[in-house]
PDB file of C-alpha atoms in Angstrom:
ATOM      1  CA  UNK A  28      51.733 100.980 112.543  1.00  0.00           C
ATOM      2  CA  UNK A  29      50.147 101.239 115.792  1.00  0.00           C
ATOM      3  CA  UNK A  30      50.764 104.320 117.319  1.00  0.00           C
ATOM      4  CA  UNK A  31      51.553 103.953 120.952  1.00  0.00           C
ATOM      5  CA  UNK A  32      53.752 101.027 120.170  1.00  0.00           C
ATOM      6  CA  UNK A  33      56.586 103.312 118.084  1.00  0.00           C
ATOM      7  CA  UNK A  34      56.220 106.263 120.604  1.00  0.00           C
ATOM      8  CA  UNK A  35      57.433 103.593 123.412  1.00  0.00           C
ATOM      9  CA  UNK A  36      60.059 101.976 121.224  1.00  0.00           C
ATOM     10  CA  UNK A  37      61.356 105.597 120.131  1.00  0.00           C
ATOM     11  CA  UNK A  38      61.343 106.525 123.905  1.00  0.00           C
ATOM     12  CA  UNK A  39      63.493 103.693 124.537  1.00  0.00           C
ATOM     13  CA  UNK A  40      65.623 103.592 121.944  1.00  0.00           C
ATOM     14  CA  UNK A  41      66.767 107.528 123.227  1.00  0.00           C
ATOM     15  CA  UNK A  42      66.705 105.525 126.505  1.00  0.00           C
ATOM     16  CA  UNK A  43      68.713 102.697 125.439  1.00  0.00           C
ATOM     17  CA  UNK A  44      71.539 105.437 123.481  1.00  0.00           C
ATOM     18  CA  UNK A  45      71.861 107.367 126.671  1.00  0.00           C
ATOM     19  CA  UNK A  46      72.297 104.942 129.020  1.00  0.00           C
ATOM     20  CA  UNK A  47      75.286 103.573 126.622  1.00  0.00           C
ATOM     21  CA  UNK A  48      76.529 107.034 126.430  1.00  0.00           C
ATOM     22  CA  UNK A  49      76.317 107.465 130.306  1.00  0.00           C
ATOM     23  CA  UNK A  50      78.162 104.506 131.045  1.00  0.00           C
ATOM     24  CA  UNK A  51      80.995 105.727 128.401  1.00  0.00           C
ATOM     25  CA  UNK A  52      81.344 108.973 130.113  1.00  0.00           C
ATOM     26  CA  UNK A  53      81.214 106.575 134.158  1.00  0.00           C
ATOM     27  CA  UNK A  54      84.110 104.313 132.439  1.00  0.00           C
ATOM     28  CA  UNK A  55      82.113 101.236 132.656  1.00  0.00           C
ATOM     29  CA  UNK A  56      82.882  98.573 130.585  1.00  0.00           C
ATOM     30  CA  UNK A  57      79.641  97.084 128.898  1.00  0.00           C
ATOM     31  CA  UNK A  58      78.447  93.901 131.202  1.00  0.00           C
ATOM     32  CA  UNK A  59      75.089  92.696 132.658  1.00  0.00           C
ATOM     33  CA  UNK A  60      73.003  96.142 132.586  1.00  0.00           C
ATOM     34  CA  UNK A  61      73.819  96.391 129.161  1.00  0.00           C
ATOM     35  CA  UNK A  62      72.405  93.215 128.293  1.00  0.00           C
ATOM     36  CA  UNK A  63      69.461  93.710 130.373  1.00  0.00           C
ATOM     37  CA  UNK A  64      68.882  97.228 128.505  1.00  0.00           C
ATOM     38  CA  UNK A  65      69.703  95.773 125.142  1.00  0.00           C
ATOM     39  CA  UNK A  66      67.504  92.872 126.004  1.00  0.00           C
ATOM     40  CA  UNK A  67      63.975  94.569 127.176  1.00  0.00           C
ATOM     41  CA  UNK A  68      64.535  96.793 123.515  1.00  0.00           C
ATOM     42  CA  UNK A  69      65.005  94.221 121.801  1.00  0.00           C
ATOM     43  CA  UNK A  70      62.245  92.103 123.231  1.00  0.00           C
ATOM     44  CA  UNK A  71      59.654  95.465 122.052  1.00  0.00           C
ATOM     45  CA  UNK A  72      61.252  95.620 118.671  1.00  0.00           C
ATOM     46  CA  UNK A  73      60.489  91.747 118.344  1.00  0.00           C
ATOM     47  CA  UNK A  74      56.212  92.927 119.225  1.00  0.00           C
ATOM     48  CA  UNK A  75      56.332  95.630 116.811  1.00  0.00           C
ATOM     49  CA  UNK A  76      57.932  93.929 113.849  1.00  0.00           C
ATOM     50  CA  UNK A  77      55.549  90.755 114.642  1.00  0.00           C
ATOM     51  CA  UNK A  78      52.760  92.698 114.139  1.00  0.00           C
ATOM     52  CA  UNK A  79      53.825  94.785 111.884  1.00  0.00           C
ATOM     53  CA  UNK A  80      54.603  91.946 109.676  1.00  0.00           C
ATOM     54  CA  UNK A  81      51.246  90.589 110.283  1.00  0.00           C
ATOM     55  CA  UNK A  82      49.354  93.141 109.459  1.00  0.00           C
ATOM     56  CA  UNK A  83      51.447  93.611 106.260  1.00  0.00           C
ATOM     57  CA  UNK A  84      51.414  89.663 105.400  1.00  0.00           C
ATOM     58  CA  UNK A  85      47.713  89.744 106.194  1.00  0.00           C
ATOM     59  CA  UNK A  86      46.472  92.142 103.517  1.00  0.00           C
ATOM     60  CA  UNK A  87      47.630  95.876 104.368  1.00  0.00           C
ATOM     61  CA  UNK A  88      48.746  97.358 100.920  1.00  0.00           C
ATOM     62  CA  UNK A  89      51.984  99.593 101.247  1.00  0.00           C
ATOM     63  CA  UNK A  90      53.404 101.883  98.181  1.00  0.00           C
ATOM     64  CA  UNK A  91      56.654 100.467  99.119  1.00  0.00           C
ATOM     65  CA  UNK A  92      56.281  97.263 100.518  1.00  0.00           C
ATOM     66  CA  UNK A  93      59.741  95.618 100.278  1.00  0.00           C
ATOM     67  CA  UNK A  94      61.575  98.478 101.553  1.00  0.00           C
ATOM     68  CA  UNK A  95      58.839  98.648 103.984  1.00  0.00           C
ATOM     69  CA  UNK A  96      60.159  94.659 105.085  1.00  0.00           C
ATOM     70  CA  UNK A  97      63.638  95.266 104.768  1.00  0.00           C
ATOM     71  CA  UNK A  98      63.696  98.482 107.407  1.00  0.00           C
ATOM     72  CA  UNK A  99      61.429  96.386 109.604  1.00  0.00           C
ATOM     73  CA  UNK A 100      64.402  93.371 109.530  1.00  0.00           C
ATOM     74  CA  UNK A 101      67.202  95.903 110.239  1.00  0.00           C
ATOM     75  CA  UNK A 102      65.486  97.040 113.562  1.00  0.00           C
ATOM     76  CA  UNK A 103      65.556  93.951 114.702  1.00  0.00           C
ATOM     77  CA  UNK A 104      68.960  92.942 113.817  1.00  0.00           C
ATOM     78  CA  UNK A 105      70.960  95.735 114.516  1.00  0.00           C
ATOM     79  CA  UNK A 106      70.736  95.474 118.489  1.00  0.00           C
ATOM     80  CA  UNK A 107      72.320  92.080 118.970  1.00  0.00           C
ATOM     81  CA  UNK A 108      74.798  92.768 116.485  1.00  0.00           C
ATOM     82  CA  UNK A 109      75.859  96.194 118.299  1.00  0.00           C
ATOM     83  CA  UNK A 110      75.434  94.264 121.716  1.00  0.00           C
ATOM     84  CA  UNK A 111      77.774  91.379 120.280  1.00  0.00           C
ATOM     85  CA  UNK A 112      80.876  93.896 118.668  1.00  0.00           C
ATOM     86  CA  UNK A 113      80.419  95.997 121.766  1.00  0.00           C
ATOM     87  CA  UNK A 114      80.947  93.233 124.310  1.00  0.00           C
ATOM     88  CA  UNK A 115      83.878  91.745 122.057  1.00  0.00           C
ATOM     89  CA  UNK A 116      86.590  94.282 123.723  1.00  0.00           C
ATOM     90  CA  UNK A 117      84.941  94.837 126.839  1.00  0.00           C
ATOM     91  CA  UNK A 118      85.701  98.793 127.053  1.00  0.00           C
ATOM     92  CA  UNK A 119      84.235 101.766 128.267  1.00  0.00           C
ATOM     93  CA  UNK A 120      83.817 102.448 124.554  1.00  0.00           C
ATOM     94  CA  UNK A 121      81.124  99.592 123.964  1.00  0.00           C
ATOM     95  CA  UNK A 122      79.056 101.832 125.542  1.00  0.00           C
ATOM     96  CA  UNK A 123      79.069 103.980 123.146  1.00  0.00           C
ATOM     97  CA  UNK A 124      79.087 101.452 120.708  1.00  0.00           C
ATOM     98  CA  UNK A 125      75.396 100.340 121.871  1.00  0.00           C
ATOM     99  CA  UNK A 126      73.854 103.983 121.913  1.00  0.00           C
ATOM    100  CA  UNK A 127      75.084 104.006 117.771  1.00  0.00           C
ATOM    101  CA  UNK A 128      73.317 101.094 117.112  1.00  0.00           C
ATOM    102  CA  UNK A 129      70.075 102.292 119.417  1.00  0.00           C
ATOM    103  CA  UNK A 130      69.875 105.395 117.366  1.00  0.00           C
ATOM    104  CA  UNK A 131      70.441 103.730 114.042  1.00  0.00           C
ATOM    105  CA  UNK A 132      67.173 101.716 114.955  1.00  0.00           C
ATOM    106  CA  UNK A 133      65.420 104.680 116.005  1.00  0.00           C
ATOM    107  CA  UNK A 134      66.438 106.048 112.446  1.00  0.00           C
ATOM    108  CA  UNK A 135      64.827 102.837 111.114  1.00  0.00           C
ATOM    109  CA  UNK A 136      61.697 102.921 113.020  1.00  0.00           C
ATOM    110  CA  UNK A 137      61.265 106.637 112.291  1.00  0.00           C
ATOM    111  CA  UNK A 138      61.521 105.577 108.193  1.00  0.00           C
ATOM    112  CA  UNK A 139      58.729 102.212 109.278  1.00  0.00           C
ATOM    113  CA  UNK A 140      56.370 104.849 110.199  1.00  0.00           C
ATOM    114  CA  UNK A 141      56.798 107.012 107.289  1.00  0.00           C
ATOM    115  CA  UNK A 142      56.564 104.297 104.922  1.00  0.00           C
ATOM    116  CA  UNK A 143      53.332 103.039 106.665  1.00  0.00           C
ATOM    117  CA  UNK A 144      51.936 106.620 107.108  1.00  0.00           C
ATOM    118  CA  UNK A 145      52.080 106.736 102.987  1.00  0.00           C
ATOM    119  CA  UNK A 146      50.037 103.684 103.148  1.00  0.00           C
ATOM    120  CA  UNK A 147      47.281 105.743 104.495  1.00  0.00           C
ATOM    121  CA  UNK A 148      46.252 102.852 106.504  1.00  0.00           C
TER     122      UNK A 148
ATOM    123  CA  UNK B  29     107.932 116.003 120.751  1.00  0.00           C
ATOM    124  CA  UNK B  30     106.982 112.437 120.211  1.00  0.00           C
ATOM    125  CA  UNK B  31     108.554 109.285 120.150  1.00  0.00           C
ATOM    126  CA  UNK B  32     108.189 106.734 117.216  1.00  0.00           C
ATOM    127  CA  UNK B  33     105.822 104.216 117.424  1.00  0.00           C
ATOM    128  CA  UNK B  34     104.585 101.219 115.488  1.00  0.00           C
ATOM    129  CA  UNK B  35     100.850 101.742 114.105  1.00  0.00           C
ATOM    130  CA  UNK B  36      98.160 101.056 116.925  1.00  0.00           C
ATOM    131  CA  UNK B  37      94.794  98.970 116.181  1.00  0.00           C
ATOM    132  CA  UNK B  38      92.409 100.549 114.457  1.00  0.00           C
ATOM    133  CA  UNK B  39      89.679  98.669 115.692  1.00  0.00           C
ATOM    134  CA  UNK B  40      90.272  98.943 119.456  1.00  0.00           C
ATOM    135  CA  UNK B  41      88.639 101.150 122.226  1.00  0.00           C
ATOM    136  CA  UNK B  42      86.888 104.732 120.570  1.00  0.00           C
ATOM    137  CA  UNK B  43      87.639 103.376 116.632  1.00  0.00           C
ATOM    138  CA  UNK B  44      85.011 100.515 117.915  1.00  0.00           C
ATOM    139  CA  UNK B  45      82.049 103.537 117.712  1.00  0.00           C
ATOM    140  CA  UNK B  46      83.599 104.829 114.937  1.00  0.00           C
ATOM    141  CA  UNK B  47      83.049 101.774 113.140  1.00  0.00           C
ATOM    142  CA  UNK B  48      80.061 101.047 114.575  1.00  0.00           C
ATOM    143  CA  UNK B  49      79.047 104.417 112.352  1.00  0.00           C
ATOM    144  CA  UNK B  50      80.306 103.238 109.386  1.00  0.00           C
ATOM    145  CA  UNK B  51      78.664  99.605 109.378  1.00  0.00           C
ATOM    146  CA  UNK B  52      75.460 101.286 109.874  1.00  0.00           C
ATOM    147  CA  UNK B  53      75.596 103.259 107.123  1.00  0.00           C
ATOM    148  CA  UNK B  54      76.959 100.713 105.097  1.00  0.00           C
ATOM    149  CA  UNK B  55      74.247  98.562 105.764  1.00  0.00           C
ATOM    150  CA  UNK B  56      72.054 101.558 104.466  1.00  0.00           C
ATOM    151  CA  UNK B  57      73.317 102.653 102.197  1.00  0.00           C
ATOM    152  CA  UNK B  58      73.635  99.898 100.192  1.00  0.00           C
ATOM    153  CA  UNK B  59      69.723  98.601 101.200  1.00  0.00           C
ATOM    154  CA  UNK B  60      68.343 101.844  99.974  1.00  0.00           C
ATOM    155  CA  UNK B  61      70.509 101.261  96.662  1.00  0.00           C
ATOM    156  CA  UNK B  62      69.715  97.530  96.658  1.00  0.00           C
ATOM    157  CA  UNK B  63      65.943  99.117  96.850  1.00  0.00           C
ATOM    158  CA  UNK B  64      66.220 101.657  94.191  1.00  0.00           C
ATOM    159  CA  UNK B  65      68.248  99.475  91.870  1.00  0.00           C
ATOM    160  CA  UNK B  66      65.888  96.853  91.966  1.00  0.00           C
ATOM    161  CA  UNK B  67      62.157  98.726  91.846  1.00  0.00           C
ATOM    162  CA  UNK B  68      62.854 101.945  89.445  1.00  0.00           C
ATOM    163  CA  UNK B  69      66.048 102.227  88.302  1.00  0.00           C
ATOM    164  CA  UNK B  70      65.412 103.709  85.293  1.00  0.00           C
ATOM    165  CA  UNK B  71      63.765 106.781  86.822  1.00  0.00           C
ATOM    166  CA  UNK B  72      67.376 108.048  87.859  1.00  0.00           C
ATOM    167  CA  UNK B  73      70.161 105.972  86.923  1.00  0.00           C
ATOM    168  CA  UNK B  74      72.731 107.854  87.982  1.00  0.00           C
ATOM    169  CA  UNK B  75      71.970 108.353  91.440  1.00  0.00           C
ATOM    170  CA  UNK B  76      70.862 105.266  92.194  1.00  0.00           C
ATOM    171  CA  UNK B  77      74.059 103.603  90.979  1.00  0.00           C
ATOM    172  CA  UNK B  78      76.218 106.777  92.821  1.00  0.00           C
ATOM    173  CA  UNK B  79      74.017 105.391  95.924  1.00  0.00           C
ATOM    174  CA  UNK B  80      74.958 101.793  94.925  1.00  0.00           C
ATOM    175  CA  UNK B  81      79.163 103.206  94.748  1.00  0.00           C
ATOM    176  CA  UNK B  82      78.580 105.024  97.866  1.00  0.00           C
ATOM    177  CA  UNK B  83      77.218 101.810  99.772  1.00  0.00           C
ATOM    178  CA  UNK B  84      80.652  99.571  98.702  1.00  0.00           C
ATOM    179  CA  UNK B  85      82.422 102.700  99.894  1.00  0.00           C
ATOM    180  CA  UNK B  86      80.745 101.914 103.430  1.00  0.00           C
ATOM    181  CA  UNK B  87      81.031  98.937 103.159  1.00  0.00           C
ATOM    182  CA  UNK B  88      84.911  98.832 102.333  1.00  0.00           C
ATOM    183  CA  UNK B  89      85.691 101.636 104.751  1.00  0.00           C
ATOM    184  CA  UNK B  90      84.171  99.413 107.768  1.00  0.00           C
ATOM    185  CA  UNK B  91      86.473  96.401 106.367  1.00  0.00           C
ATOM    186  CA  UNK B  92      89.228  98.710 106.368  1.00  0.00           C
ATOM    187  CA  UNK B  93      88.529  99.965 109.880  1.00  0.00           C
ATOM    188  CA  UNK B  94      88.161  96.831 111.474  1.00  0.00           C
ATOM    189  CA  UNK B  95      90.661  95.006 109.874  1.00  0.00           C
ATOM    190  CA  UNK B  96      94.124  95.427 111.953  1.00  0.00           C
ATOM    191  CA  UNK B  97      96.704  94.079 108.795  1.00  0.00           C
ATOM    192  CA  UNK B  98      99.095  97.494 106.728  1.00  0.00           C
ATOM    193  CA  UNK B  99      96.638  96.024 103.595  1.00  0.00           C
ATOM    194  CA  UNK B 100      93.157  96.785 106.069  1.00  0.00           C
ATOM    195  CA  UNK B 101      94.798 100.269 107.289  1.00  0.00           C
ATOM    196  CA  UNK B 102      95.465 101.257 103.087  1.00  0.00           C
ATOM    197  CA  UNK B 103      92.140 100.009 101.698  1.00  0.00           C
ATOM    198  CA  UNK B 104      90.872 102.312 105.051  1.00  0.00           C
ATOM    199  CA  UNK B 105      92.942 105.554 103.875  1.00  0.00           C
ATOM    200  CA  UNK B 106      91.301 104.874 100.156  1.00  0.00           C
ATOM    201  CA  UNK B 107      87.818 103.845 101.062  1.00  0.00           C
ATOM    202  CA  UNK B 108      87.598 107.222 103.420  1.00  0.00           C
ATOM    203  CA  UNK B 109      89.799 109.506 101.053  1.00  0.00           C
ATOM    204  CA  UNK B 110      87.128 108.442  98.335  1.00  0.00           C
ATOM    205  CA  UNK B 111      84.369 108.988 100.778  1.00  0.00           C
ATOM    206  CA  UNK B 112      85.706 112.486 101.307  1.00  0.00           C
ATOM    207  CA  UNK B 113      85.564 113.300  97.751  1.00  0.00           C
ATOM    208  CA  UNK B 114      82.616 111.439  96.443  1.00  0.00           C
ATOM    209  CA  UNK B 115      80.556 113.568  99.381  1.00  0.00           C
ATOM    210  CA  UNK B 116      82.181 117.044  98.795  1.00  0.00           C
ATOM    211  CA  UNK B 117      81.875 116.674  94.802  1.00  0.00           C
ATOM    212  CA  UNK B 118      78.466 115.246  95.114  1.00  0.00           C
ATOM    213  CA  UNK B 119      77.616 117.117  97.757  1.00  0.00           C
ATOM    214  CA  UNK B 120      78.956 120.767  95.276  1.00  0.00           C
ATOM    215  CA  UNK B 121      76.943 119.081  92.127  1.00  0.00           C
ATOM    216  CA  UNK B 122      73.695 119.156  94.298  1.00  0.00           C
ATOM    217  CA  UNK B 123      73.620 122.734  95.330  1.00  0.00           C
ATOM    218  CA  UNK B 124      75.047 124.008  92.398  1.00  0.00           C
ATOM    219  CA  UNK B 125      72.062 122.199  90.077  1.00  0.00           C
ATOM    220  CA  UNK B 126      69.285 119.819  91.456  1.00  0.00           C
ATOM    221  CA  UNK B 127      68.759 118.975  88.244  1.00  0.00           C
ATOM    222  CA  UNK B 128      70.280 115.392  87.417  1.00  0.00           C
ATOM    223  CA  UNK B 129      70.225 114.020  91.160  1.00  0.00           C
ATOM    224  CA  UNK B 130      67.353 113.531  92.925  1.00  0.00           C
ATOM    225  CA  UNK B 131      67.905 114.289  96.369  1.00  0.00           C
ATOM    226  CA  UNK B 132      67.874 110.128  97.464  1.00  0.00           C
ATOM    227  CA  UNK B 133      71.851 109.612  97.253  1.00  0.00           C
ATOM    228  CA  UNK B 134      73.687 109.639 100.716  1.00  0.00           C
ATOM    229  CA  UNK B 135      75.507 112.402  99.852  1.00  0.00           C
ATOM    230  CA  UNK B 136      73.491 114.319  97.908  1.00  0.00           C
ATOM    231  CA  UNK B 137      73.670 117.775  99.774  1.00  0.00           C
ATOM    232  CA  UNK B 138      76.568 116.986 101.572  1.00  0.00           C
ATOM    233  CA  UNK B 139      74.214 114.315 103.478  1.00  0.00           C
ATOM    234  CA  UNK B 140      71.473 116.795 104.085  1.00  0.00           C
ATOM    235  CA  UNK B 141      69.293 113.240 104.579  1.00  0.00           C
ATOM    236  CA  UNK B 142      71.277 112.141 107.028  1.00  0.00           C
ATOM    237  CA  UNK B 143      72.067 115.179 109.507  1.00  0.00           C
ATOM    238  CA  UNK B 144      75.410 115.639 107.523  1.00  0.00           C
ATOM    239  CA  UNK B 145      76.943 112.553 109.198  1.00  0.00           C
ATOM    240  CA  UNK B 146      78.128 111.633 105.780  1.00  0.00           C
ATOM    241  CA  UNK B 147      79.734 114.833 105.965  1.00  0.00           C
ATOM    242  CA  UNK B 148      81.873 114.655 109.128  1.00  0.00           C
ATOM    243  CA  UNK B 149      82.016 111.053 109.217  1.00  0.00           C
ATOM    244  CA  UNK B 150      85.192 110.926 106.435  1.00  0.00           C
ATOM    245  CA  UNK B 151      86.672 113.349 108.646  1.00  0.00           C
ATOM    246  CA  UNK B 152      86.792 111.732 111.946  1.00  0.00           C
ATOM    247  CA  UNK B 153      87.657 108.631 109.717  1.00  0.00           C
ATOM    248  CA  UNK B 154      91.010 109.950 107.824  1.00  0.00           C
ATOM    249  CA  UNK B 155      91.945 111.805 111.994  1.00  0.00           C
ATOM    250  CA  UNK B 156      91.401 108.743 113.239  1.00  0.00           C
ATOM    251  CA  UNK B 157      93.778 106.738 110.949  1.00  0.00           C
ATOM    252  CA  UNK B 158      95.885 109.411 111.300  1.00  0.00           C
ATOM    253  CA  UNK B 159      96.010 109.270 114.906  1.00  0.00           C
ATOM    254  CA  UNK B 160      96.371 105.450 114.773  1.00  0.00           C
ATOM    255  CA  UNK B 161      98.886 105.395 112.829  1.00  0.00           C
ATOM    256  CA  UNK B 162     102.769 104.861 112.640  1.00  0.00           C
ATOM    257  CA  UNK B 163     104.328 108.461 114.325  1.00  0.00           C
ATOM    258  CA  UNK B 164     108.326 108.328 112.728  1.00  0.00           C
TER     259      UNK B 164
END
């Protein structure tokens, strides 16, 4: 897609799942910094599915195009989600709960770029 | 050593992560089948529809888990149990002969595809419900 986009959004998504993992092991409960956190990821997810879906919608050809659009909708959706069940019982385990949805976007993101690396674009 | 005690929530404090875990993978699990199903499911019917019965699995194990009625914690203990099985027999079936499944199923390989999570999840799963549960 565009490659120093995804490097960022991978570095922060190991950013984001540490930081939730940090504050397990600190016993904080998840509050403001975790919405702050969640909320700058989120906001680059947003840019890279934008214009990845704009470059896609505007005439790059994909072998698997759909699949291709529905990984690019789970990384945005899983964040807010994972930000809503983990501030639901404010524990020290929502934490944790945020760093499992952080890598389960990175997982997605990785797949986006495979899926647009086969498009040889 | 311990007393009795009624069944705690299994949807409170660590089992939050733990089902955190399992709605991700139900979400893609059944996508990828949803995928597959829909584009070429001719090419390998079975494992598309195994990924398919693998996704519902995900999907009724994170129901279970979350749920806090005696019907949520059963459908839990049979959505994991099966879980368990599906991924050791499928799992067995892929090493033994690549043949008839393409290596796209979650738990083809014992979950090879996804760093063996599907492997160890159904474990933490059936401790956790065991831990959870009603001590006599």
């Amino acid at each position: 897609m565009i490659d120093a986009l995804e490097l960022v959004v991978l570095v922060a998504a190991a950013a984001v799942a540490l930081f939730g993992v940090v504050t397990t092991m600190l016993n904080r409960p998840p509050g403001r910094p975790h919405r702050l956190v969640v909320g700058v990821f989120e906001a680059l997810l947003v840019v890279q599915a934008v214009i990845a879906a704009a470059r896609v919608f505007g005439g790059v050809q994909l072998p698997e195009q759909s699949t291709f659009l529905i990984y690019l909708l789970v990384s945005v959706c899983v964040m807010p989600i994972g930000l809503q069940f983990a501030t639901a019982e404010p524990t020290r385990w929502g934490g944790t709960v945020i760093a499992v949805a952080a890598i389960g976007t990175g997982v997605a993101v990785w797949r986006l770029e495979g899926l647009w690396a086969a498009g040889g674009v | 050593m311990s007393e009795p005690r009624a069944p705690r929530a299994t949807s409170s404090g660590a089992g939050r992560v733990l089902i955190a875990v399992y709605a991700i993978f139900a979400l893609s699990a059944t996508a990828r089948a949803g995928v597959q199903i829909a584009t070429r499911f001719s090419e390998a019917p079975v494992a598309y529809l195994l990924s398919g019965l693998a996704g519902v699995v995900y999907i009724l194990a994170t129901i279970g888990l979350a749920g806090s009625t005696p019907g949520h914690r059963r459908l839990a203990w049979g959505a994991v149990g099966f879980e368990l099985a599906g991924v050791l027999i499928v799992g067995l079936v892929t090493v033994l002969d690549t043949g008839d499944f393409p290596d796209d199923t979650v738990w083809s390989v014992f979950g090879r595809g996804y760093g063996f999570i599907p492997l160890i999840l159904p474990f933490v799963g059936l401790w956790w419900l065991r831990r959870t549960g009603a001590r006599r």
